[in-house]
Amino acid sequence: MSDGAARRSWMLALPVLALLLWVVAFPNVAVIAGSFENGFGHWREFIASPSDREALTTSIVISLASVVASVLIGVPLAFLLSRFEFPGRRILRAVATLPAALPPLVGVIAFLFLYGESGVVARGVQTALGMEEAPWRLTGVWAIIFVHAYTMYVYVFLFVSAGLERFDVTLDEAASGLGASSWHRLRKVTLPLLTPALAGSMLLVFMTSLGSFSAPYVFGGGIRVLSTQIVASKLNGSLGLAYVETTVLALSAVAGLVLFRWLERKRKYTSSGKGGATRRIIRSRRAQTIAAVLSSLTVIVLVLPHLMVILVSFAVDGSWTTQVLPPEYTLDNYRRLVAESQLWKPIVNSVSMAVIATAANVVVCFVAAYLIVLRTFSGRALLELLVALPWAIPATAIALGLAATFNRNDLLAGRVLLVGTFWILPLAYFIRGIPLVSTAVEGSLRQLDASLEDAARGLGASWWLTMKRVVLPAARPGLVAGALLAGVTAVGEFVAGVVLYTHANRPISIEILAQLRALAFGTAAAYSVLLIVLVLIMTLAARGLEERIA
Amino acid sequence: MSSGSLALERITRRFGEHVAVNDLTLEVPAGELLALIGASGSGKTTTLRITAGYETPDSGRVLLDGNEITALPPQKRGFGMVFQHYALFPHMPVEENVAFGLEARGVGRAMRLERAGAALQSVGLGGAGRRSIQSLSGGEQQRVALARALVIEPKALLLDEPLSNLDPTLRQTTRDELRAMLHRVGVPALFVTHDQEDAFAIADRIALIRQGTLLQVGTPEDLYDRPASLEVAKFIGRATILPAEDLGDRVGVTIAALRREFASTRPAGSEPTFASARVVLRPDALEIAPAAEDGWKGKVINRRFTGGSAVYRVQVAGDTVIEIASSNMGLREGDVTGVRVVREPLPVVKA
């Protein structure tokens, strides 16, 4: 590479590196430094506190249990849907990924309406059996794992399905031709080859569970986990302790990352497979009936939370107390969202903050991905690390890092007062979006033959023309997909909101919680439906854009 | 039916409207190598998959040693199969790949690794047992796949395009090795290929199929010198096929108003004479004859050197071009020469 090209790479890289060091790396340093502000005092406090020790254990236990539960649901479902043809397969396939489309808080309140002690199912069982009280309470570790399993099995399902899609079926045929029984085949050939996909999805579930805030916050009852403990400590004013808890949470996440990545790498093979397994048709009458019944039940379980939120969104606030279903319905909840400025404001906030954050993601992450994939310069490893970092750090920790860093004006120390202003939340959303958009764009750019850029330059195109006509078009599918993910995450974001919101920029999720606390279930549900609709609109818009590109 | 033979009896397999295999009957005696050839999409791979048990025919039977195995799943057939892309397990070293079939049969670890080692030795890969699949060349992968199929002492061997992924020089030597190896094993061997040179070089007999229907089965010489139909004549080898006058055991060929008569062979069991017939002129049945009075005259329009001989395309009439292989390499494009038949009988087929 010529000196000129190297200089240009650095000119592009410097501002991006500086920005990422400032908003991604620095807050983590501030948190770690904060945890040591009185020597080991806060750390001793953490170790001595039974509730903190409990929170750490519970966090890890819940995360591992969520991984196990997601695998137990996701793997069989992936096998069933990719290897067999049975009545109800299409509809089951269509709704199998539905839970992932629910913003975390919405999923949680849907479960509350459905399976909570005052929820439809509990009340239904109570009425049917003539019991005095609700048959169960949806609290504690099991409740959290239940919600996690419902929303996170989708990762396992998607990864394993993709693995099976690419799976070279002749390997399976070769094994059976050599005399292996189906069990032997599964154990010795299929599963070992799916390990990378499985480990990747397990990692995703583990990280998401560890950082999960909505479920423990709403269903925790007396249970303590690190992510809720951090927020509690901060609200109590024990900032030092909150920093220690944040550091411990981040370290647990990194440990999980190392563990699952090791598992993934250990079993990585290049497969020459052309995939394309044909689905076995289930022919026996009895098996067909069983399949039809089971898949209908699964479909109902999967769509019920969505239907429940929609139903409750029409319930008159305060009317639903001990009845099985809400007794009175109205369109008023929706009318009020639009008509009352107090209720309309959070919608405007969430949408505008998501747009700002995503727009920033698109610009910064495009440059970062371009530098990572198509340029060689000495700062590349650092850039890759900075771009991936927000993914390894739970959202609570990111939020606390921002709170610790941008809490005062001290330009010499690299601090600007953003806490308490509108801008702190878009910044938090932006940081969470960085790995999502960068990974997607990197994926797209990797498919671009590096010599195309050289060819364009060789034909006399300027750097700018090459960028516009060769690099940017190649990056576009990744930009659209990444921006969709980042936008969807931002518009329903909850954790950073809890830590950082002010009255002026309160997002929809915070308002949902406020309405829930005021027992205005109808309004909370109407907000939730609105969030689902926003996610749907964004998905459709992205799909439209993708089609225009293709 | 002979002992240990493999037979397909009136096999038909449809995929929706498409008939992949149509009423196909074949028998491969123990120790014979039968090549199944045909263009892509002709149904040869489906036939192989039905034989192996990966597909079930809509009708017809698969027989091994006279016993019906049509419904037997692949894992119970005990056949050795070599896949087109070898289908070696990427997560196991070479020896575990080879030992896999023994593992499935419950053979102890020490014993199966020993036998895998011996099998690798027999394909010339002794000492490669601990290597990873990824580190092998295409030819080595092919031999590992063969060792894996042989180590289970298969009742039959099935090979799907076993040579198609090898480079041309490797292919030549592998053909000879494969033929020797398969004969040594002494079980029926069925192999599918789209390459007739592979089939000629390896097989004892060749079955040619087109659109799922068997066109002819016989020795390579049968198919080359006594094609059963125009289709077979066109598919097998190179040939100039011209209208002819069928006289039973003689054939009359007229080019540029010059008529000649030759001894002929006809498809077995066909009617005494064809009203409309074609003669099959193989390049090696003709010779360049600069001063021949009994031949046809023509102009060389193309010359291709093939090492030790040359192939000429000679225009003998306005739209009639004949291909001739000759050891006489002295002619060039534009030269005028004589052409004559040097090897009789000439195959005659129905137009």
Short mmCIF file of N, CA, C and O in Angstrom, two decimals, chain A residues 87-131:
data_model
loop_
_atom_site.label_atom_id
_atom_site.label_comp_id
_atom_site.label_asym_id
_atom_site.label_seq_id
_atom_site.Cartn_x
_atom_site.Cartn_y
_atom_site.Cartn_z
N PRO A 87 -48.28 -31.60 8.95
CA PRO A 87 -49.36 -30.61 8.92
C PRO A 87 -49.06 -29.51 9.95
O PRO A 87 -48.72 -29.81 11.08
N GLY A 88 -49.16 -28.26 9.54
CA GLY A 88 -48.92 -27.16 10.46
C GLY A 88 -47.50 -26.64 10.44
O GLY A 88 -47.16 -25.72 11.16
N ARG A 89 -46.63 -27.25 9.58
CA ARG A 89 -45.24 -26.83 9.57
C ARG A 89 -45.06 -25.37 9.15
O ARG A 89 -44.33 -24.61 9.76
N ARG A 90 -45.77 -24.99 8.09
CA ARG A 90 -45.59 -23.64 7.56
C ARG A 90 -45.94 -22.56 8.58
O ARG A 90 -45.20 -21.61 8.80
N ILE A 91 -47.09 -22.75 9.21
CA ILE A 91 -47.53 -21.71 10.15
C ILE A 91 -46.60 -21.69 11.38
O ILE A 91 -46.24 -20.62 11.88
N LEU A 92 -46.17 -22.88 11.80
CA LEU A 92 -45.25 -22.94 12.94
C LEU A 92 -43.95 -22.22 12.59
O LEU A 92 -43.41 -21.45 13.39
N ARG A 93 -43.44 -22.45 11.36
CA ARG A 93 -42.22 -21.79 10.92
C ARG A 93 -42.40 -20.27 10.91
O ARG A 93 -41.51 -19.53 11.27
N ALA A 94 -43.60 -19.86 10.50
CA ALA A 94 -43.87 -18.42 10.38
C ALA A 94 -43.87 -17.74 11.75
O ALA A 94 -43.43 -16.60 11.88
N VAL A 95 -44.38 -18.42 12.77
CA VAL A 95 -44.48 -17.74 14.06
C VAL A 95 -43.31 -18.06 15.00
O VAL A 95 -43.21 -17.47 16.07
N ALA A 96 -42.44 -18.98 14.58
CA ALA A 96 -41.38 -19.44 15.48
C ALA A 96 -40.45 -18.31 15.93
O ALA A 96 -39.90 -18.35 17.02
N THR A 97 -40.29 -17.31 15.09
CA THR A 97 -39.37 -16.23 15.46
C THR A 97 -40.09 -15.02 16.05
O THR A 97 -39.47 -14.02 16.37
N LEU A 98 -41.40 -15.14 16.18
CA LEU A 98 -42.21 -14.03 16.67
C LEU A 98 -41.73 -13.46 18.02
O LEU A 98 -41.66 -12.24 18.17
N PRO A 99 -41.39 -14.32 18.99
CA PRO A 99 -41.01 -13.77 20.30
C PRO A 99 -39.86 -12.77 20.23
O PRO A 99 -39.81 -11.83 21.02
N ALA A 100 -38.96 -12.97 19.27
CA ALA A 100 -37.81 -12.07 19.20
C ALA A 100 -38.21 -10.67 18.75
O ALA A 100 -37.47 -9.71 18.94
N ALA A 101 -39.38 -10.56 18.13
CA ALA A 101 -39.82 -9.26 17.65
C ALA A 101 -40.43 -8.41 18.77
O ALA A 101 -40.72 -7.24 18.57
N LEU A 102 -40.63 -9.02 19.94
CA LEU A 102 -41.19 -8.24 21.06
C LEU A 102 -40.06 -7.48 21.76
O LEU A 102 -39.08 -8.08 22.16
N PRO A 103 -40.21 -6.16 21.94
CA PRO A 103 -39.24 -5.46 22.78
C PRO A 103 -39.28 -6.11 24.17
O PRO A 103 -40.34 -6.52 24.63
N PRO A 104 -38.09 -6.24 24.85
CA PRO A 104 -38.03 -7.02 26.08
C PRO A 104 -39.12 -6.66 27.09
O PRO A 104 -39.79 -7.54 27.63
N LEU A 105 -39.33 -5.37 27.32
CA LEU A 105 -40.31 -4.99 28.34
C LEU A 105 -41.72 -5.41 27.93
O LEU A 105 -42.53 -5.82 28.76
N VAL A 106 -42.00 -5.34 26.64
CA VAL A 106 -43.33 -5.71 26.16
C VAL A 106 -43.56 -7.20 26.36
O VAL A 106 -44.63 -7.63 26.81
N GLY A 107 -42.53 -8.00 26.10
CA GLY A 107 -42.63 -9.43 26.33
C GLY A 107 -42.94 -9.71 27.80
O GLY A 107 -43.79 -10.54 28.13
N VAL A 108 -42.26 -8.97 28.65
CA VAL A 108 -42.45 -9.17 30.09
C VAL A 108 -43.88 -8.82 30.51
O VAL A 108 -44.53 -9.59 31.22
N ILE A 109 -44.41 -7.71 30.04
CA ILE A 109 -45.76 -7.36 30.51
C ILE A 109 -46.80 -8.26 29.85
O ILE A 109 -47.83 -8.55 30.45
N ALA A 110 -46.50 -8.75 28.65
CA ALA A 110 -47.42 -9.70 28.04
C ALA A 110 -47.52 -10.95 28.91
O ALA A 110 -48.61 -11.48 29.14
N PHE A 111 -46.38 -11.41 29.42
CA PHE A 111 -46.38 -12.57 30.30
C PHE A 111 -47.12 -12.27 31.59
O PHE A 111 -47.79 -13.12 32.16
N LEU A 112 -46.96 -11.02 32.06
CA LEU A 112 -47.65 -10.61 33.28
C LEU A 112 -49.17 -10.73 33.08
O LEU A 112 -49.88 -11.28 33.91
N PHE A 113 -49.66 -10.18 31.94
CA PHE A 113 -51.10 -10.23 31.66
C PHE A 113 -51.58 -11.66 31.50
O PHE A 113 -52.72 -11.98 31.81
N LEU A 114 -50.71 -12.52 30.97
CA LEU A 114 -51.12 -13.89 30.65
C LEU A 114 -50.96 -14.83 31.84
O LEU A 114 -51.90 -15.49 32.27
N TYR A 115 -49.73 -14.89 32.35
CA TYR A 115 -49.40 -15.93 33.32
C TYR A 115 -49.18 -15.39 34.72
O TYR A 115 -48.92 -16.15 35.64
N GLY A 116 -49.24 -14.05 34.90
CA GLY A 116 -49.07 -13.45 36.22
C GLY A 116 -50.20 -13.90 37.13
O GLY A 116 -51.18 -14.49 36.69
N GLU A 117 -50.06 -13.61 38.43
CA GLU A 117 -51.09 -14.13 39.35
C GLU A 117 -52.46 -13.54 39.07
O GLU A 117 -53.47 -14.15 39.37
N SER A 118 -52.51 -12.33 38.47
CA SER A 118 -53.81 -11.79 38.07
C SER A 118 -54.03 -11.95 36.58
O SER A 118 -54.94 -11.36 36.00
N GLY A 119 -53.17 -12.75 35.95
CA GLY A 119 -53.27 -12.91 34.50
C GLY A 119 -54.39 -13.85 34.11
O GLY A 119 -55.00 -14.52 34.94
N VAL A 120 -54.64 -13.88 32.81
CA VAL A 120 -55.76 -14.64 32.28
C VAL A 120 -55.68 -16.13 32.64
O VAL A 120 -56.65 -16.73 33.10
N VAL A 121 -54.48 -16.70 32.46
CA VAL A 121 -54.37 -18.14 32.68
C VAL A 121 -54.55 -18.49 34.15
O VAL A 121 -55.32 -19.40 34.50
N ALA A 122 -53.89 -17.72 35.03
CA ALA A 122 -54.02 -18.00 36.46
C ALA A 122 -55.46 -17.83 36.93
O ALA A 122 -56.02 -18.67 37.63
N ARG A 123 -56.08 -16.72 36.50
CA ARG A 123 -57.49 -16.49 36.88
C ARG A 123 -58.40 -17.57 36.31
O ARG A 123 -59.35 -18.01 36.97
N GLY A 124 -58.10 -17.98 35.11
CA GLY A 124 -58.90 -19.02 34.46
C GLY A 124 -58.85 -20.32 35.26
O GLY A 124 -59.88 -20.92 35.56
N VAL A 125 -57.63 -20.73 35.63
CA VAL A 125 -57.47 -21.95 36.42
C VAL A 125 -58.17 -21.80 37.76
O VAL A 125 -58.90 -22.69 38.22
N GLN A 126 -58.00 -20.61 38.37
CA GLN A 126 -58.60 -20.35 39.67
C GLN A 126 -60.12 -20.49 39.59
O GLN A 126 -60.75 -21.17 40.42
N THR A 127 -60.73 -19.86 38.58
CA THR A 127 -62.19 -19.91 38.42
C THR A 127 -62.65 -21.34 38.13
O THR A 127 -63.62 -21.82 38.72
N ALA A 128 -61.92 -21.98 37.23
CA ALA A 128 -62.32 -23.33 36.84
C ALA A 128 -62.30 -24.29 38.02
O ALA A 128 -63.16 -25.16 38.16
N LEU A 129 -61.31 -24.12 38.89
CA LEU A 129 -61.19 -25.05 40.02
C LEU A 129 -61.85 -24.51 41.28
O LEU A 129 -61.80 -25.16 42.33
N GLY A 130 -62.43 -23.30 41.17
CA GLY A 130 -63.09 -22.70 42.33
C GLY A 130 -62.16 -22.44 43.49
O GLY A 130 -62.49 -22.67 44.65
N MET A 131 -60.94 -21.97 43.19
CA MET A 131 -59.97 -21.74 44.25
C MET A 131 -60.15 -20.35 44.86
O MET A 131 -60.68 -19.44 44.23
#
